Short mmCIF file of C-alpha atoms in Angstrom, two decimals:
data_model
loop_
_atom_site.label_atom_id
_atom_site.label_comp_id
_atom_site.label_asym_id
_atom_site.label_seq_id
_atom_site.Cartn_x
_atom_site.Cartn_y
_atom_site.Cartn_z
CA MET A 185 25.94 123.41 2.58
CA GLY A 186 23.19 125.98 2.67
CA ARG A 187 20.11 126.84 4.63
CA THR A 188 17.53 124.17 5.38
CA ASP A 189 14.91 126.08 3.38
CA ASP A 190 17.17 125.80 0.29
CA MET A 191 16.85 122.03 0.46
CA LYS A 192 14.15 119.86 -0.98
CA LYS A 193 12.77 117.11 1.23
CA ILE A 194 12.95 113.92 -0.79
CA PHE A 195 12.10 111.29 1.81
CA THR A 196 10.97 111.00 5.40
CA MET A 197 10.24 108.07 7.64
CA PRO A 198 6.68 107.67 8.98
CA PRO A 199 5.67 110.35 11.53
CA GLY A 200 7.58 110.04 14.76
CA LYS A 201 10.19 107.67 13.29
CA ALA A 202 12.71 110.17 11.86
CA GLU A 203 15.67 110.68 14.17
CA TYR A 204 18.31 111.94 11.75
CA GLU A 205 18.47 114.37 8.88
CA TYR A 206 20.81 113.43 6.05
CA VAL A 207 21.59 115.91 3.29
CA VAL A 208 22.69 114.70 -0.11
CA LYS A 209 23.62 116.98 -3.00
CA CYS A 210 23.00 116.12 -6.65
CA GLN A 211 26.32 115.92 -8.49
CA PHE A 212 24.69 117.30 -11.64
CA CYS A 213 22.38 120.20 -10.67
CA HIS A 214 23.89 120.75 -7.20
CA GLN A 215 20.46 120.89 -5.52
CA ALA A 216 20.55 119.75 -1.90
CA TYR A 217 17.99 117.17 -0.78
CA ARG A 218 16.99 116.31 2.76
CA ILE A 219 16.30 112.74 3.80
CA ASP A 220 14.81 112.18 7.24
CA MET A 221 15.57 108.72 8.60
CA ASN A 222 15.68 106.57 11.69
CA SER A 223 18.86 105.29 13.33
CA ASP A 224 18.65 101.88 11.63
CA LEU A 225 18.50 103.37 8.13
CA TYR A 226 21.23 105.87 9.01
CA TYR A 227 23.49 103.02 10.16
CA ARG A 228 22.82 100.97 7.01
CA LEU A 229 23.43 104.02 4.80
CA ASP A 230 26.75 104.62 6.50
CA ARG A 231 27.75 100.99 5.92
CA PHE A 232 26.65 101.18 2.27
CA LEU A 233 28.64 104.38 1.70
CA GLU A 234 31.68 102.60 3.15
CA GLY A 235 31.33 99.96 0.43
CA GLU A 236 29.32 97.25 2.15
CA GLY A 237 26.46 95.50 0.36
CA HIS A 238 24.19 96.60 -2.46
CA ALA A 239 21.84 99.57 -2.35
CA GLU A 240 18.76 97.43 -2.92
CA GLU A 241 19.64 95.33 0.14
CA MET A 242 21.05 97.94 2.47
CA LEU A 243 18.58 100.72 1.64
CA HIS A 244 15.51 98.62 0.84
CA ASP A 245 13.15 101.00 2.68
CA LEU A 246 14.08 103.96 0.46
CA PRO A 247 12.30 104.54 -2.85
CA ALA A 248 14.39 103.57 -5.90
CA GLU A 249 14.86 107.21 -6.96
CA VAL A 250 16.33 108.06 -3.56
CA ARG A 251 18.62 105.01 -3.59
CA GLU A 252 19.80 106.13 -7.04
CA MET A 253 21.14 109.34 -5.52
CA PHE A 254 23.53 107.26 -3.41
CA ILE A 255 24.52 105.08 -6.38
CA SER A 256 25.04 107.65 -9.15
CA GLY A 257 24.84 111.00 -7.37
CA MET A 258 21.95 111.98 -9.64
CA CYS A 259 18.68 113.37 -8.28
CA PRO A 260 15.31 112.20 -9.63
CA GLU A 261 14.85 115.36 -11.72
CA CYS A 262 18.26 115.05 -13.40
CA TRP A 263 17.69 111.31 -13.91
CA GLU A 264 14.40 112.03 -15.67
CA LYS A 265 15.94 114.76 -17.86
CA THR A 266 18.86 112.50 -18.79
CA PHE A 267 17.07 109.22 -19.44
CA SER A 268 13.43 110.08 -20.21
CA GLY A 269 13.81 109.73 -23.99
CA GLU A 270 16.27 106.84 -23.99
CA GLU A 271 13.73 104.09 -24.71
CA MET A 272 12.04 106.10 -27.47
CA GLU A 273 15.26 106.51 -29.39
CA GLU A 274 16.05 102.78 -29.51
#
């Protein structure tokens, strides 16, 4: 995937709660992002990626922009570049 210093940290659990490091890569810009999480979140993420439940339910403790990476494969920066002017044009 690449070195850890090439990754951007996008989310971490409160201090002392992170047990796992999950790396997700944006499908558009190919930047790697690091998400530090506890075992409960890791388990729910695994279930979600296997097709169980909805992101809002399974990954409720992640910010919406991080959940979006698991839904669309798009990082927050690419999302903003793609959709920032959408409402203005309508």
